[in-house]
Coordinates of C-alpha atoms in Angstrom, one line a residue:
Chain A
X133 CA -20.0 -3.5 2.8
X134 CA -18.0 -0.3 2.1
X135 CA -14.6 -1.4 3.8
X136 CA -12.2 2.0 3.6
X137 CA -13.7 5.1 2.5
X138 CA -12.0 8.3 1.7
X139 CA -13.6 12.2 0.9
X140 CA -13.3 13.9 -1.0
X141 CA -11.6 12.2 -4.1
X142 CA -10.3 14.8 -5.6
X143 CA -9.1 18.2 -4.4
X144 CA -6.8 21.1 -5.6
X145 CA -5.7 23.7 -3.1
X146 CA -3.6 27.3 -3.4
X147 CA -0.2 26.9 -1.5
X148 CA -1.0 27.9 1.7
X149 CA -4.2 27.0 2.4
X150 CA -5.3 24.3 4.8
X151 CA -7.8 21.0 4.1
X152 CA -8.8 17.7 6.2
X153 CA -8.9 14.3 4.0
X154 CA -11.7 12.2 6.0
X155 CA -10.9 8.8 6.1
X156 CA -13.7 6.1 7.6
X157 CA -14.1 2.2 7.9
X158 CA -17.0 0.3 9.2
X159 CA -14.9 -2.8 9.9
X160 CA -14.1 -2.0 13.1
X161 CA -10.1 -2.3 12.6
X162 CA -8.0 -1.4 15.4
X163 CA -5.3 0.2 13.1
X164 CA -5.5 2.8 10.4
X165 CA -2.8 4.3 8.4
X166 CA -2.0 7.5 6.4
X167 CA 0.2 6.9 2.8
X168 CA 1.2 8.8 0.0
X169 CA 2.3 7.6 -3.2
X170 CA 4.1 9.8 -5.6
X171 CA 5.8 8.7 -8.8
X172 CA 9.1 6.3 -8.3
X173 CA 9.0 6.7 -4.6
X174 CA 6.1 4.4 -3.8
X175 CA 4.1 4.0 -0.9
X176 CA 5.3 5.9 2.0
X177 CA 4.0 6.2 5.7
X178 CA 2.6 9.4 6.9
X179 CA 1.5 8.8 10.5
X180 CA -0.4 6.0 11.8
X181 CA -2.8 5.0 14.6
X182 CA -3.0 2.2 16.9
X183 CA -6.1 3.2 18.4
X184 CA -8.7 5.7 19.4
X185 CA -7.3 8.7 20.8
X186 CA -3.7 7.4 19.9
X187 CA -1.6 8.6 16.7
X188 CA 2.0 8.3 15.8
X189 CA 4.5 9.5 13.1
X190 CA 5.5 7.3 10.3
X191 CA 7.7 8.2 8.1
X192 CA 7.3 11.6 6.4
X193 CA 5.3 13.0 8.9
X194 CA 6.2 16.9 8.0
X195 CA 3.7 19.0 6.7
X196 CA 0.8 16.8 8.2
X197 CA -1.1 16.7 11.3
X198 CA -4.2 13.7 12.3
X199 CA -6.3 12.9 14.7
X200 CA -8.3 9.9 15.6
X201 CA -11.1 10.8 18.0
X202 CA -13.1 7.8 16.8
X203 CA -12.2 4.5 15.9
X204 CA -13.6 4.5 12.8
X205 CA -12.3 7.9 11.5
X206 CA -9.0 8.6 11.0
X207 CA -8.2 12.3 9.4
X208 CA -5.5 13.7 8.0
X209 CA -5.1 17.5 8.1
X210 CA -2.6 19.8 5.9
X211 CA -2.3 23.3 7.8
X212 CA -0.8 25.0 5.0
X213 CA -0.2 23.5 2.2
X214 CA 2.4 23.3 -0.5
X215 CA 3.3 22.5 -3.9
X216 CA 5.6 19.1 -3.0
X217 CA 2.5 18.2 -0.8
X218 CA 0.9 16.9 -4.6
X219 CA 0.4 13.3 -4.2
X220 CA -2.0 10.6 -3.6
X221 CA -3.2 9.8 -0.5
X222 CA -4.5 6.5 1.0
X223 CA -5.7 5.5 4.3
X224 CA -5.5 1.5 5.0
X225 CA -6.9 -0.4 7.9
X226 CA -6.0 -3.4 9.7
X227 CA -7.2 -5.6 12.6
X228 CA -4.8 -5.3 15.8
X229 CA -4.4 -9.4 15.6
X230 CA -1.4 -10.6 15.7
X231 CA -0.5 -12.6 12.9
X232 CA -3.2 -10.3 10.6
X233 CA -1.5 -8.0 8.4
X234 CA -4.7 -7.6 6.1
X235 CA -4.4 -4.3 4.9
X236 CA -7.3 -2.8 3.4
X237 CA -6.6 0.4 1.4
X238 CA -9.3 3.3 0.6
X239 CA -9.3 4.7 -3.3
X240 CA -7.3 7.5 -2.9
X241 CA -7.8 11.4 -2.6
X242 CA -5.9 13.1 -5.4
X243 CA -4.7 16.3 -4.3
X244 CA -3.0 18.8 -6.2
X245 CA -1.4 22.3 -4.5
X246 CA -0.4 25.0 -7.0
Chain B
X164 CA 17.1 1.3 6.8
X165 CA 15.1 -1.6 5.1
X166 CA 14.6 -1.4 1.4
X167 CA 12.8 -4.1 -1.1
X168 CA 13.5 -3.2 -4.8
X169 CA 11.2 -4.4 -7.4
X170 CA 12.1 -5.7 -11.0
X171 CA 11.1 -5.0 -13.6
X172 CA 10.2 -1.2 -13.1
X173 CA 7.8 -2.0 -16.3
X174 CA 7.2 -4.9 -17.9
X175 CA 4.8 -5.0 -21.4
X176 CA 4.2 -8.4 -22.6
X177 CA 1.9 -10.0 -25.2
X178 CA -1.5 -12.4 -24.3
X179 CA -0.8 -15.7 -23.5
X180 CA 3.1 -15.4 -22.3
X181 CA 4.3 -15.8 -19.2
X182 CA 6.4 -13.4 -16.7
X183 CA 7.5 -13.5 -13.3
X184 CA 8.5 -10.0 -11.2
X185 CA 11.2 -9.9 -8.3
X186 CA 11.0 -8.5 -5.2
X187 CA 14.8 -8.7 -3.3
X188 CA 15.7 -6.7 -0.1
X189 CA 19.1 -7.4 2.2
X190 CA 16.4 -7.5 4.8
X191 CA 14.9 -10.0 6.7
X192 CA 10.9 -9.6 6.8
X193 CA 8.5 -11.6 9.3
X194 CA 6.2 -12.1 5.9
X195 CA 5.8 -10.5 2.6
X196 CA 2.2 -9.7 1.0
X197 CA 1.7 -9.2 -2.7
X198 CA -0.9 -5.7 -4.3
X199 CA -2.4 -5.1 -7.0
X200 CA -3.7 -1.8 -7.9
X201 CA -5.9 -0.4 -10.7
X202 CA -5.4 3.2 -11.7
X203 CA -7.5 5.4 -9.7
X204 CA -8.1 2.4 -7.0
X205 CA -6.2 1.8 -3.9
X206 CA -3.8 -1.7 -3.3
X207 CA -5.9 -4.9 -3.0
X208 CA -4.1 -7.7 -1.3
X209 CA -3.5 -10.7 -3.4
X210 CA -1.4 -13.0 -1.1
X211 CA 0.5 -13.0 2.3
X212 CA 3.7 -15.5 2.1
X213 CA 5.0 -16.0 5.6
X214 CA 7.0 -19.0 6.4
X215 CA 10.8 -19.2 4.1
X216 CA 10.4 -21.0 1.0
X217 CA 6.5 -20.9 0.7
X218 CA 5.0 -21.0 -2.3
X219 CA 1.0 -19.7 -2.8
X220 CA -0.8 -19.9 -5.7
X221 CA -4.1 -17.8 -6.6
X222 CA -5.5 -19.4 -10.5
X223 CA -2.5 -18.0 -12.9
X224 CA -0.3 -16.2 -10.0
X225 CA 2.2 -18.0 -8.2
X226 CA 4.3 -16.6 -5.2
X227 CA 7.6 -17.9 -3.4
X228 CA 8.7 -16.6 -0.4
X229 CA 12.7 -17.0 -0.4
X230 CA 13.9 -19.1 1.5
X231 CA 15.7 -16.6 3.8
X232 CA 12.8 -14.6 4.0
X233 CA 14.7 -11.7 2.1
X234 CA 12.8 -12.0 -1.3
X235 CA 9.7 -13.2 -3.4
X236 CA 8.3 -13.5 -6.9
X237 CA 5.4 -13.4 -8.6
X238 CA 5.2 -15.7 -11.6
X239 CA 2.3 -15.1 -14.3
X240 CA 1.3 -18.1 -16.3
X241 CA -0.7 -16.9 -19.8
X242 CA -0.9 -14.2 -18.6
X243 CA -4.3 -12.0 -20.1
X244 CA -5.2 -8.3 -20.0
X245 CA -7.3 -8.2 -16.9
X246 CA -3.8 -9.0 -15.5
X247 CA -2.7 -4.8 -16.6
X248 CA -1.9 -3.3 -13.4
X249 CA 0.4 -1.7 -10.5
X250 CA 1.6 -5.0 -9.0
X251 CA 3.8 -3.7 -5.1
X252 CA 5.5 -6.1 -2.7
X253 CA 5.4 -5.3 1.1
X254 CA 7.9 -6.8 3.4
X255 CA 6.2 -7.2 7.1
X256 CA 8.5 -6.1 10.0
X257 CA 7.8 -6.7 13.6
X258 CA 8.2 -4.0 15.4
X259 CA 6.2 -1.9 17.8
X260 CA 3.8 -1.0 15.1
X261 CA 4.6 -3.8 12.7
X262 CA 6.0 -2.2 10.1
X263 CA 5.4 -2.5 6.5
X264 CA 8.0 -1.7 3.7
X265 CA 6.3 -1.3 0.2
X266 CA 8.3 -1.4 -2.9
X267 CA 7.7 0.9 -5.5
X268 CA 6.0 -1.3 -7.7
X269 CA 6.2 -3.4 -11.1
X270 CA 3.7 -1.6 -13.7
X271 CA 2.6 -4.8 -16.0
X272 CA 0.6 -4.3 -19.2
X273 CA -1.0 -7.2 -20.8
X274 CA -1.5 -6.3 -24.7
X275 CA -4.2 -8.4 -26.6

């Protein structure tokens, strides 16, 4: 019963370098979402995906790249990464039913970039 | 641009009292869900209001849905420490991807 999980948990990168935050859920939800959360500026959107093989911006997209090749992965890739990239990330899930808007969030990666 | 602003930012409050947070936008949402979240853990979903005027309540908690669908509170009754937390409103909107607007959050700390 392990709903959202997200690897690694914690993560500190040089400025430039490049990582992939794995994101998997066994409940077989249709959608699955990439947020940040920083200080005063709450939880904002990175990209989303609707489906296998299907992924879209959200709203402060820059900076990040993902991919979806299976329904219940959904990773999030930082090509080169920089200092205002600091954050914490969570993926959430949901079912494609309309009507359900049961998000179910991971615990988090913290990532610092120096 | 939709918004939904949270009040109080912070709120620290003794065992026992109660408190009720705000959470107003100019927007109209489809439904409005209430988080809390623990440091170091992700949102948990306490309660999705839909319909204008609703009122939930979970035990202590009790949430209204305005009536024109543009606001909600969460009202705390004796409220105790395992209460302490990150509590976020999230206004649903329909769109292609049904779109959900988070606040920035009401951090609420219980002291015994």
């Amino acid at each position: 019963n392990a709903g959202v999980t997200q690897t690694p948990k914690f993560r500190v990168l040089k400025t430039g370098q490049s990582m992939t935050l794995l994101c998997a859920q066994d409940m077989n939800h249709e959608y699955m979402y990439w947020y940040r959360q920083d200080p005063g500026m709450g939880l904002r959107l990175i990209h989303y995906s609707v489906g296998e093989g299907t992924t879209a911006k959200g709203e402060v997209p820059d900076g990040y790249n993902v991919s979806r090749l299976k329904k219940q992965n959904f990773l999030l890739g930082l090509e080169s990464a920089a200092p205002s990239q600091t954050s914490v990330y969570f993926c959430a899930s949901r079912y494609l039913a309309t009507g359900r808007f049961d998000y179910t969030f991971g615990s988090g990666t913290r990532l610092t970039v120096v | 641009t939709q918004l939904l602003e949270q009040s109080p930012q912070f709120l620290s409050i003794q065992e026992g009292e109660n408190l009720t947070v705000y959470c107003n936008s100019s927007s109209v949402f489809s439904s409005l869900q209430w988080y809390r979240q623990e440091p170091g853990e992700g949102p948990v979903l306490l309660v999705t209001v839909v319909t204008g005027g609703e009122v939930k309540k979970l035990k202590r908690l009790t949430f209204q849905f305005g009536d024109a669908r543009k606001d909600s509170s969460l009202h705390i009754t004796a409220a105790q420490p395992g209460d302490t937390g990150l509590y976020l409103c999230a206004g649903v909107v329909i769109t292609s991807y049904d779109k959900i607007i988070f606040g920035k959050g009401t951090r609420l700390h219980i002291l015994p």
